[in-house]
PDB file of C-alpha atoms in Angstrom:
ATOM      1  CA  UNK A   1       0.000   0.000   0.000  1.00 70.00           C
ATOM      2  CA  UNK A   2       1.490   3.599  -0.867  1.00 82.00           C
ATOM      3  CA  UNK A   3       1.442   6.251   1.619  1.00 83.00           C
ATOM      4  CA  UNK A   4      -1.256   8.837   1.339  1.00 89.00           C
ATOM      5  CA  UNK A   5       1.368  11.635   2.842  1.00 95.00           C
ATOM      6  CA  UNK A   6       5.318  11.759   2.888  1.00 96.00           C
ATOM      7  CA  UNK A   7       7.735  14.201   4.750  1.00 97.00           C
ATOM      8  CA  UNK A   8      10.434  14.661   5.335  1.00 97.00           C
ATOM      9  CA  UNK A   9      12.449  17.346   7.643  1.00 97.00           C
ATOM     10  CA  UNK A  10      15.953  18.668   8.323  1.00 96.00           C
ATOM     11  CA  UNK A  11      16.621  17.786  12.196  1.00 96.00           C
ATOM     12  CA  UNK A  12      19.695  20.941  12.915  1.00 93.00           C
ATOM     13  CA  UNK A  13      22.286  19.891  15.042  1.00 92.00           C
ATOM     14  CA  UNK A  14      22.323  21.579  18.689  1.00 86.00           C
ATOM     15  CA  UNK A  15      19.618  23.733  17.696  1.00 87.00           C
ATOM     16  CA  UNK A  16      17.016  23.796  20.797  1.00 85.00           C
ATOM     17  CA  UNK A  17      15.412  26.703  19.299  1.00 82.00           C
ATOM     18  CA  UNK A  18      14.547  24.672  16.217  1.00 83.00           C
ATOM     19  CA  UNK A  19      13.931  21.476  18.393  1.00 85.00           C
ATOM     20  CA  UNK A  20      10.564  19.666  18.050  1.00 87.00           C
ATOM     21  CA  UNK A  21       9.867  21.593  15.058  1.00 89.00           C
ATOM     22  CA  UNK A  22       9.009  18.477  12.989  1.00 93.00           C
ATOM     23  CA  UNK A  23       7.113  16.688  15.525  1.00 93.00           C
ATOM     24  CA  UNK A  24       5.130  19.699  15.938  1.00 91.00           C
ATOM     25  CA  UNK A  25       4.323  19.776  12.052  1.00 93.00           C
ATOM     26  CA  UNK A  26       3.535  16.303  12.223  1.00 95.00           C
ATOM     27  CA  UNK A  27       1.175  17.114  15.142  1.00 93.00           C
ATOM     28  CA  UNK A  28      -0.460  19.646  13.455  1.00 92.00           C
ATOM     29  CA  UNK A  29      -0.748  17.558   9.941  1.00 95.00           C
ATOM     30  CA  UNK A  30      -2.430  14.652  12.073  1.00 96.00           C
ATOM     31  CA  UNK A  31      -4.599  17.251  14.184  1.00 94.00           C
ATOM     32  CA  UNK A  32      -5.938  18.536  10.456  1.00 94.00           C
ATOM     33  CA  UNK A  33      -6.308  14.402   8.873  1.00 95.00           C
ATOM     34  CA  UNK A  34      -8.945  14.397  12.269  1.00 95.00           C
ATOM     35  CA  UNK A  35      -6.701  11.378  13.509  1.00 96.00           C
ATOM     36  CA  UNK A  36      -7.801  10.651  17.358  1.00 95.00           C
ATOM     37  CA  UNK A  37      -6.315  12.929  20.115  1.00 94.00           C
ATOM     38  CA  UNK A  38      -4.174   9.638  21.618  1.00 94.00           C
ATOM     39  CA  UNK A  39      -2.772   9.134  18.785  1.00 97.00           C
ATOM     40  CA  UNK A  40      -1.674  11.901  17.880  1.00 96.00           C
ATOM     41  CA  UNK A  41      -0.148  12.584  21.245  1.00 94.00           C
ATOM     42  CA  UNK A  42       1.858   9.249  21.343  1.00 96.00           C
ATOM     43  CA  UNK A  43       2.660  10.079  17.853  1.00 97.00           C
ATOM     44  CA  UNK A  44       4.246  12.954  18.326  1.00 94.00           C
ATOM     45  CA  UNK A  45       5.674  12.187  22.108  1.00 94.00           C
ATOM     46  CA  UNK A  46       7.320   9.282  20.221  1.00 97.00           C
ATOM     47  CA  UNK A  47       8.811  11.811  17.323  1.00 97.00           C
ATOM     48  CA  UNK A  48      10.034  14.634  19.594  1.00 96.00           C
ATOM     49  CA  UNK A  49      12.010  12.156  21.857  1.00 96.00           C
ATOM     50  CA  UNK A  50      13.791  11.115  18.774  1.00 97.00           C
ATOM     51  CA  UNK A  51      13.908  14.401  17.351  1.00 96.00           C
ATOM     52  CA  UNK A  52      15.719  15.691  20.373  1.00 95.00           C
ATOM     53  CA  UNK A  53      18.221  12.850  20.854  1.00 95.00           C
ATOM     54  CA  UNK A  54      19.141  13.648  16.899  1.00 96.00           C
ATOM     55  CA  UNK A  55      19.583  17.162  18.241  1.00 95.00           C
ATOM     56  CA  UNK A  56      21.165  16.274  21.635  1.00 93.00           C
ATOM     57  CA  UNK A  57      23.548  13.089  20.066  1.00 94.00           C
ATOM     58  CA  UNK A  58      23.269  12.874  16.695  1.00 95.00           C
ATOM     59  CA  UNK A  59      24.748  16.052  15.241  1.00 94.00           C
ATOM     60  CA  UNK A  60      22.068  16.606  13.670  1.00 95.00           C
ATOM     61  CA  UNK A  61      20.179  13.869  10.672  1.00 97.00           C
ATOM     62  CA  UNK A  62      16.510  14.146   9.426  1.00 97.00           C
ATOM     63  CA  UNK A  63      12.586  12.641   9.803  1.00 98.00           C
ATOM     64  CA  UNK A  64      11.498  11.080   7.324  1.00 98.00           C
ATOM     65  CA  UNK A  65       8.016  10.348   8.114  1.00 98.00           C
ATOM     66  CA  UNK A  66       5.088   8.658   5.894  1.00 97.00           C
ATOM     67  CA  UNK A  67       1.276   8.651   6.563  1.00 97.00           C
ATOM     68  CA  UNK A  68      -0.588   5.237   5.608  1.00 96.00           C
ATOM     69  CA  UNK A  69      -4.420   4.798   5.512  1.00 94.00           C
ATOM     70  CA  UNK A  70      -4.266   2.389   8.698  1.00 96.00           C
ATOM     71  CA  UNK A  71      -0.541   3.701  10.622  1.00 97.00           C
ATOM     72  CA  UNK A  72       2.162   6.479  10.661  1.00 98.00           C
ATOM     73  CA  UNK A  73       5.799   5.142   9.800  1.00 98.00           C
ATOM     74  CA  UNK A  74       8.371   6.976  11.132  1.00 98.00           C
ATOM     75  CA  UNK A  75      11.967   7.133  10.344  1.00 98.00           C
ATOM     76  CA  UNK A  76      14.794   9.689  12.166  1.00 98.00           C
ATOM     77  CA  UNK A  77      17.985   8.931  11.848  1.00 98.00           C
ATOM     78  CA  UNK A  78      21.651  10.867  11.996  1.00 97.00           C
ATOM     79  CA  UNK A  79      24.789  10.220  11.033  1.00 94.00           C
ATOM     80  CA  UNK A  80      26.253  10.844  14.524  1.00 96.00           C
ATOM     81  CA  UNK A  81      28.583   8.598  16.932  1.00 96.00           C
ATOM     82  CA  UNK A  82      26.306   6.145  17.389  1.00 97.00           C
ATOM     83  CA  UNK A  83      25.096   3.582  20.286  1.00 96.00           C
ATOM     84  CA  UNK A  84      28.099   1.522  22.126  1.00 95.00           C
ATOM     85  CA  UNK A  85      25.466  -0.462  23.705  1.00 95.00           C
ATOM     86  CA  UNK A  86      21.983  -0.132  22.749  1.00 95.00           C
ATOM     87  CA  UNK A  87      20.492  -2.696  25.777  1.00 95.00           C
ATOM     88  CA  UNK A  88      22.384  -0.316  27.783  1.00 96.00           C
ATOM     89  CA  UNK A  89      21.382   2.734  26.339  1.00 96.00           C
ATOM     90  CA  UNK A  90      17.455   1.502  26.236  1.00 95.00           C
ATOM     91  CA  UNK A  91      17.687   1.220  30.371  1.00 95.00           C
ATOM     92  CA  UNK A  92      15.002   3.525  31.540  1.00 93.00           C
ATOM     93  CA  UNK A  93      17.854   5.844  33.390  1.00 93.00           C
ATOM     94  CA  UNK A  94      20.463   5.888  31.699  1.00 94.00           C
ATOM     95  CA  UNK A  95      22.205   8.867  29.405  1.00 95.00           C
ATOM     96  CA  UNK A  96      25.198   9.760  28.467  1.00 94.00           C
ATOM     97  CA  UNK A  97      23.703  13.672  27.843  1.00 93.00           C
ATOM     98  CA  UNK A  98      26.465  16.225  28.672  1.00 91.00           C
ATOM     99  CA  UNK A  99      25.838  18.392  32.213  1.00 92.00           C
ATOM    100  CA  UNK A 100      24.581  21.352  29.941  1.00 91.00           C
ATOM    101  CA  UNK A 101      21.827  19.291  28.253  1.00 92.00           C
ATOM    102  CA  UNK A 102      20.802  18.214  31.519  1.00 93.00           C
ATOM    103  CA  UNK A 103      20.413  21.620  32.600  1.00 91.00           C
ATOM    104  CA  UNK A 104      17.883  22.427  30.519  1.00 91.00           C
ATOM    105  CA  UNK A 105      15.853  19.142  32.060  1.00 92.00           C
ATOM    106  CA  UNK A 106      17.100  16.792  29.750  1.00 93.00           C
ATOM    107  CA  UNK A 107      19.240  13.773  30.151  1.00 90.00           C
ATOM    108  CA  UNK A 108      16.702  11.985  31.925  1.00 91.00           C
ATOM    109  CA  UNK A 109      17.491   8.378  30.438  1.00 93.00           C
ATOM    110  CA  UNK A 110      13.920   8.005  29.112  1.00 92.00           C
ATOM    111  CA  UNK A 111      13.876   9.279  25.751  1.00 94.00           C
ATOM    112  CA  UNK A 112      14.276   5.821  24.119  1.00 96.00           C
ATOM    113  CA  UNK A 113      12.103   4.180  26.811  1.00 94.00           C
ATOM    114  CA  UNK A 114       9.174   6.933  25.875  1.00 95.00           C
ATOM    115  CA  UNK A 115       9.346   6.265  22.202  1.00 97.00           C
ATOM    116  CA  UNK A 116       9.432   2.319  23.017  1.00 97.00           C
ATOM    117  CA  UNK A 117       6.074   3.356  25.189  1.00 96.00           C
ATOM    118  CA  UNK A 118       4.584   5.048  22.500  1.00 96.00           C
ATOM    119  CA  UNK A 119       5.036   3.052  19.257  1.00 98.00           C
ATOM    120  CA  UNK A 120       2.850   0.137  18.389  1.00 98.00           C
ATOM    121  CA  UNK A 121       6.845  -0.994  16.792  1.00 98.00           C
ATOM    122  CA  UNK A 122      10.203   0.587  17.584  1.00 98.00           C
ATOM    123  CA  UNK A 123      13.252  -0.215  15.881  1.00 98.00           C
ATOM    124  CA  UNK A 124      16.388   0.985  16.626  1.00 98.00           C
ATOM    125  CA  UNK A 125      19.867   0.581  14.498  1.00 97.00           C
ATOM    126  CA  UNK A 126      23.087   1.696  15.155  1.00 97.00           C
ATOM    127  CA  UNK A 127      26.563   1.382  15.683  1.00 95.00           C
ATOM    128  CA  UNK A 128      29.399   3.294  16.435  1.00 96.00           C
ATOM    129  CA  UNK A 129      30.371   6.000  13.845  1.00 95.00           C
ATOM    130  CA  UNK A 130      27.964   4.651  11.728  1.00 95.00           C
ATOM    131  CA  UNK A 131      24.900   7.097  12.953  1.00 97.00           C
ATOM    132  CA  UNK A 132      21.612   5.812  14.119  1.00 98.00           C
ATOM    133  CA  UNK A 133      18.202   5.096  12.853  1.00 98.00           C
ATOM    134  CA  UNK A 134      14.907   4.874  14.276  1.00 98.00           C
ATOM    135  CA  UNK A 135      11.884   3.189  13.090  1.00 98.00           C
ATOM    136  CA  UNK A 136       8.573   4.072  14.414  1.00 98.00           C
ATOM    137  CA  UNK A 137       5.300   2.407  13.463  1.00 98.00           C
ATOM    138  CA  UNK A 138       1.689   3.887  14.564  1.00 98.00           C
ATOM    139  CA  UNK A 139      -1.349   2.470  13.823  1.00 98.00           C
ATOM    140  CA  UNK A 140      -4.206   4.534  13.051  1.00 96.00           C
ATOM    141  CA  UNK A 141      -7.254   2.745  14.747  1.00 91.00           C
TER     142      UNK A 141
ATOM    143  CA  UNK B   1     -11.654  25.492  36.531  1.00 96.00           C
ATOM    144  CA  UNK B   2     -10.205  27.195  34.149  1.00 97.00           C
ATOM    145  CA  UNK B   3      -6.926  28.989  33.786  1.00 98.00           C
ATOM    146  CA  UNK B   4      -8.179  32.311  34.420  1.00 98.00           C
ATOM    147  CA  UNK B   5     -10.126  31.364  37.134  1.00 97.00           C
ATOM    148  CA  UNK B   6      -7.037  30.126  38.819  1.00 98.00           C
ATOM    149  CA  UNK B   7      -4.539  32.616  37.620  1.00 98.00           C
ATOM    150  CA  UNK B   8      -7.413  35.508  38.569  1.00 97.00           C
ATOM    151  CA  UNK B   9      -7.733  33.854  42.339  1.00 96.00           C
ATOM    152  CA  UNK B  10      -4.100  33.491  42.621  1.00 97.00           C
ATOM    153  CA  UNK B  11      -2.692  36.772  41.290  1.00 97.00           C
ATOM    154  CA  UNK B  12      -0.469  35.187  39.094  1.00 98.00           C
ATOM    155  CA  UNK B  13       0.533  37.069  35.535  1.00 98.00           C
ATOM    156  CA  UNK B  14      -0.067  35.462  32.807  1.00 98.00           C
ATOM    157  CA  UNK B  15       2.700  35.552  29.551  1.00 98.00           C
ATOM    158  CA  UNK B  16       1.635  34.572  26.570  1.00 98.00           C
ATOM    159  CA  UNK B  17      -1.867  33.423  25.360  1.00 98.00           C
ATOM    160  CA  UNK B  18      -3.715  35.293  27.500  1.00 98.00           C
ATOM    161  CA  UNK B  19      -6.298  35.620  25.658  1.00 97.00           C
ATOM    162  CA  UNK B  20      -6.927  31.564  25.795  1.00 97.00           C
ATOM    163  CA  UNK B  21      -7.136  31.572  29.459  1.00 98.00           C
ATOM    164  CA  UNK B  22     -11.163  31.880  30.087  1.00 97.00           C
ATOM    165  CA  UNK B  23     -11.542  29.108  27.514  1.00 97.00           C
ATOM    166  CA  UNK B  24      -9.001  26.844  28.539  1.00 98.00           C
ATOM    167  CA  UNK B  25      -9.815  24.251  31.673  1.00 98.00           C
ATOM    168  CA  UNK B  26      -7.458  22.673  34.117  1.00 98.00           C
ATOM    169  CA  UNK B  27      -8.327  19.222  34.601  1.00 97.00           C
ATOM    170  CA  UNK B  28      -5.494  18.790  37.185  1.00 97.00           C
ATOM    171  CA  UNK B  29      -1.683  19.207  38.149  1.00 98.00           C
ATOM    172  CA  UNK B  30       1.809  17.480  37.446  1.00 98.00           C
ATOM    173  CA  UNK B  31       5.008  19.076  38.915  1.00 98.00           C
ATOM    174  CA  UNK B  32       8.400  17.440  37.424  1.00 97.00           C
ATOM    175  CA  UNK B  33      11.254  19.337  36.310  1.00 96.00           C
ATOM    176  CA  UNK B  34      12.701  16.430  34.224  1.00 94.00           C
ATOM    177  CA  UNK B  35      11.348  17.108  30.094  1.00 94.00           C
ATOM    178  CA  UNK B  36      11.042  13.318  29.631  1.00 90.00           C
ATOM    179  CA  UNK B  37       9.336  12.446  32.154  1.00 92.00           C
ATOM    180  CA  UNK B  38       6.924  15.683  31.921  1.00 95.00           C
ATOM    181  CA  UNK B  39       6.360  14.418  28.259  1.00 92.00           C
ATOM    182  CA  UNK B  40       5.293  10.777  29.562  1.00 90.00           C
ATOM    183  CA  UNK B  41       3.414  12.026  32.333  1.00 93.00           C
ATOM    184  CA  UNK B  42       1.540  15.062  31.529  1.00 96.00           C
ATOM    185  CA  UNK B  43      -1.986  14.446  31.263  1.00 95.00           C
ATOM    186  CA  UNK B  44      -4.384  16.553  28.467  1.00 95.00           C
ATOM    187  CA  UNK B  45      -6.047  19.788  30.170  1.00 97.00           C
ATOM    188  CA  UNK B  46      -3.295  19.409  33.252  1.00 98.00           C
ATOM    189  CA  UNK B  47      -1.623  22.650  34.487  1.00 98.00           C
ATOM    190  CA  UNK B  48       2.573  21.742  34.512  1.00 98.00           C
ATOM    191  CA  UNK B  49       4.205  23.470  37.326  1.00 98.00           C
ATOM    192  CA  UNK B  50       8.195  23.800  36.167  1.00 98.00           C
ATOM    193  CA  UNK B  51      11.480  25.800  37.261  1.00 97.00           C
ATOM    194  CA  UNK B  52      12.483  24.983  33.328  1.00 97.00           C
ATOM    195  CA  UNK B  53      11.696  28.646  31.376  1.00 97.00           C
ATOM    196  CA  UNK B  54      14.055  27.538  28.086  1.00 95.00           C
ATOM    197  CA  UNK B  55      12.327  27.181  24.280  1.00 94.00           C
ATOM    198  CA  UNK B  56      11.921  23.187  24.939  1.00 94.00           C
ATOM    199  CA  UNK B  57       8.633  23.745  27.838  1.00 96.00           C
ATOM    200  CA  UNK B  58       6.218  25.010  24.703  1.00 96.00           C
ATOM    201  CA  UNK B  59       6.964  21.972  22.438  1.00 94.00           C
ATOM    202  CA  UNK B  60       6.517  19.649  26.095  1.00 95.00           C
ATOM    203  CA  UNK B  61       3.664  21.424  26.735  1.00 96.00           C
ATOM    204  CA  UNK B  62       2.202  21.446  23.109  1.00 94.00           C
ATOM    205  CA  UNK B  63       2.548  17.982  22.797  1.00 92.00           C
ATOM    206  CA  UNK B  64       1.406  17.232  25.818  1.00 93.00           C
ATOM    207  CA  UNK B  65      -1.864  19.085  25.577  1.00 94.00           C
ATOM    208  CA  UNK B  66      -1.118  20.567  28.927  1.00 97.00           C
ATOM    209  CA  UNK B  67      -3.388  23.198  29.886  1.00 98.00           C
ATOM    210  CA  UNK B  68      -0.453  25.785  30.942  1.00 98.00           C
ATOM    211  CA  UNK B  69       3.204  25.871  32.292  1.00 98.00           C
ATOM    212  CA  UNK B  70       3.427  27.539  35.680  1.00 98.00           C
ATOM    213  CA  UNK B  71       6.756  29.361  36.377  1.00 98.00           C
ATOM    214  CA  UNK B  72       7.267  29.539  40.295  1.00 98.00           C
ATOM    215  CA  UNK B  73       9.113  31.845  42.255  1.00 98.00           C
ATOM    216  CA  UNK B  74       8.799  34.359  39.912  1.00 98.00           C
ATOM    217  CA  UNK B  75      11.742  33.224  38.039  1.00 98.00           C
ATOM    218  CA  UNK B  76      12.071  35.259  34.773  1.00 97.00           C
ATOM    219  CA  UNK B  77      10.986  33.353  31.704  1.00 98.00           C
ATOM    220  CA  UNK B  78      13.125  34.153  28.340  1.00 95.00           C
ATOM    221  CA  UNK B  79      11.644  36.277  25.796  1.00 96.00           C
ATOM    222  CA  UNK B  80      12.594  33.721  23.101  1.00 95.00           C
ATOM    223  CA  UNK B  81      10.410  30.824  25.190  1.00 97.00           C
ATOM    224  CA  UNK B  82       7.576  33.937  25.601  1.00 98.00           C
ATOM    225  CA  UNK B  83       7.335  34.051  21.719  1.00 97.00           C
ATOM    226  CA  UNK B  84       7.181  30.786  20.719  1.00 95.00           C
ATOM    227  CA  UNK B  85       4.553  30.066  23.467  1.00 97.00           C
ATOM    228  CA  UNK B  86       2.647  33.064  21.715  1.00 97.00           C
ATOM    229  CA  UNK B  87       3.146  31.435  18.610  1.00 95.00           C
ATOM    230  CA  UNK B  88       2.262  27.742  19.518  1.00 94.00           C
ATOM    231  CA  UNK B  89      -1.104  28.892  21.464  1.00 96.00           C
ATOM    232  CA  UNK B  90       0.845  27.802  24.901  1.00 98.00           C
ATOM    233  CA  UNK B  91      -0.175  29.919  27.899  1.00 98.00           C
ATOM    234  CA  UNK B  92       2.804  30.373  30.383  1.00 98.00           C
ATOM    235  CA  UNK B  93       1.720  31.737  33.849  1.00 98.00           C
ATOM    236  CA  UNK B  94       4.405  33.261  36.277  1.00 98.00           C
ATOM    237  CA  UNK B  95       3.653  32.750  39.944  1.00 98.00           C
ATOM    238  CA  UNK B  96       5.860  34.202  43.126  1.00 98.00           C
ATOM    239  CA  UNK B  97       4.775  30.778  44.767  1.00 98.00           C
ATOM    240  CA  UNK B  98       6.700  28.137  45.347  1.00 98.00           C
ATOM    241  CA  UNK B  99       6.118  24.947  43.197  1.00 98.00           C
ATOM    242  CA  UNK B 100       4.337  23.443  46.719  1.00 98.00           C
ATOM    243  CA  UNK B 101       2.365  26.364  47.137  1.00 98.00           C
ATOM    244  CA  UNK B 102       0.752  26.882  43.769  1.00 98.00           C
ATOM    245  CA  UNK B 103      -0.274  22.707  43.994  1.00 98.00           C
ATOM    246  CA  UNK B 104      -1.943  23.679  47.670  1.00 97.00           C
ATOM    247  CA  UNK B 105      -3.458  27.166  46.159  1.00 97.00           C
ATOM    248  CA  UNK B 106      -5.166  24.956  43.403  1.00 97.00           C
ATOM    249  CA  UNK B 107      -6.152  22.487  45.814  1.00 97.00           C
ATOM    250  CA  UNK B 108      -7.825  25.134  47.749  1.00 96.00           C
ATOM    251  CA  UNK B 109      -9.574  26.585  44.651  1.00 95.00           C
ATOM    252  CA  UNK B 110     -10.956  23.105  43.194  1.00 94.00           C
ATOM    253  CA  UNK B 111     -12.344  22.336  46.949  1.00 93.00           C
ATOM    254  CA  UNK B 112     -13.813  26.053  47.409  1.00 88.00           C
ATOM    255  CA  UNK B 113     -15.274  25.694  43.511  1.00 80.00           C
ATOM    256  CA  UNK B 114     -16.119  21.714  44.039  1.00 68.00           C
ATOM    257  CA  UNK B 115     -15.228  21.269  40.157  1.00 53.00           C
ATOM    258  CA  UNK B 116     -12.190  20.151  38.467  1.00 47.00           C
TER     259      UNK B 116
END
C-alpha cells in the first residue's frame, strides 16, 4: 500500500530553538487528517524524543516520516557517533547527555524508553560511527 | 476550573496566550522538572508546574496538551520561550509561589469551587 502523505524534515544539530519543530508539524498535519487525540499525542511524544536525541547526540540527521491509511511510519535517523550499547542505552535511566543538556531538564534516560512506550513498533539501528536510525510504526485505529 | 479562574484567584501574571485563558480548563496538576518524564506524564487539560523557562517547555507542553506551564518563584521566563509560546497557542503563567504552594493554592480553589 502507498502512503497517502510523505515528509520529510531537516533535524539541525544543537539547535534547541529549532527542536521539536518536525514533531510539531507532524502534530499539526495529524490534528488537520482528524486522527484521534491519543494518537496523535503518542505520535508525536514518540517523534520529539527522537527528534531531540538527533539534536542532543546525533549532530544533527533528518525525519522522514510517511502517513498510511491504517498507521504512521516513522523514520529519524543521523549520522552521529552512534550507540556503544543499545540494551544499555534503552535502560530507563540511563544517558550519556552532557551536564549542559541536563540543565535544561534533559538527560533523563527516558527518551528511548518513551518512544518504546509510545510506538505500536520501535526499531532501533546503530553502531558506532555509523549514525543511528529509528523506526517508528503507529497504527491509526 | 479554568486557567483564568485560577490565575485571577491566585494573582499570578499570565505571559503569553492570554487571551486563551477563560476558555481553557485545568483538569489537574503534574510538577516534574525532568522534560522526559513531563512528556510521559503530563496528562491533556493538566496545568505543569516547572522551574524549566528555556524554548523546549512550549513543544513539552504542546505535545502534551497541557493546559499551561506555571513558572514559580517568579523566576524570569526568556523572551525567546515567551514568543514561541505566543506562537504555539501555549499559555505560560508566572507565579511568586513556590512549586508546593501553587499545587496547595489549586487544591484550595478546586475544593472552594467543588469542580475540576
Amino acid at each position: 500500500m502507498s502512503s497517502i502523505i510523505k515528509k520529510e524534515y531537516d533535524i539541525p544539530a544543537n539547535d534547541f530553538s529549532l527542536a521539536g519543530e518536525a514533531s510539531s508539524n507532524v502534530r499539526k498535519l495529524l490534528t488537520q487528517l482528524g486522527v484521534y487525540p491519543t494518537v496523535i499525542k503518542r505520535t508525536s511524544i514518540a517523534m520529539y524524543e527522537a527528534e531531540l536525541n538527533v539534536v542532543i547526540h546525533g549532530n544533527g540527521g533528518k525525519a522522514r516520516v510517511e502517513i498510511f491509511e491504517d498507521k504512521i511510519e516513522i523514520l529519524v535517523y543521523d549520522e552521529g557517533p552512534g550507540i556503544e550499547d543499545i540494551e544499555l542505552a534503552m535502560k530507563e535511566g540511563y544517558s550519556t547527555a552532557p551536564d549542559f543538556i541536563r540543565e535544561m531538564g534533559f538527560g533523563a534516560g527516558m527518551g528511548l524508553s518513551n518512544i518504546k512506550k509510545n510506538s505500536d513498533r520501535f526499531v532501533l539501528e546503530s553502531e558506532p560511527n555509523k549514525g543511528t536510525r529509528v523506526y517508528i510504526t503507529i497504527y491509526l485505529y | 476550573m479554568t486557567v483564568k479562574d485560577f490565575v485571577q484567584h491566585c494573582g499570578y501574571r499570565i505571559l503569553s496566550c492570554a487571551d486563551r485563558a477563560d476558555k481553557t480548563e485545568i483538569t489537574g496538576v503534574y510538577v516534574c522538572d525532568l522534560l522526559s518524564m513531563a512528556m510521559a506524564r503530563v496528562k491533556d487539560g493538566e496545568l505543569w508546574v516547572t522551574v524549566h523557562t528555556n524554548i523546549n517547555i512550549v513543544a513539552v507542553a504542546c505535545l502534551t496538551n497541557a493546559s499551561c506551564v506555571v513558572i514559580p518563584e517568579n523566576i524570569e521566563v526568556e523572551e525567546q520561550t515567551v514568543n514561541k509560546a505566543a506562537e504555539k497557542g501555549v499559555i505560560i503563567v508566572q507565579s511568586p509561589h513556590t512549586s508546593y504552594e501553587i499545587c496547595i493554592n489549586y487544591h484550595l480553589k478546586k475544593s472552594e469551587s467543588g469542580n475540576g
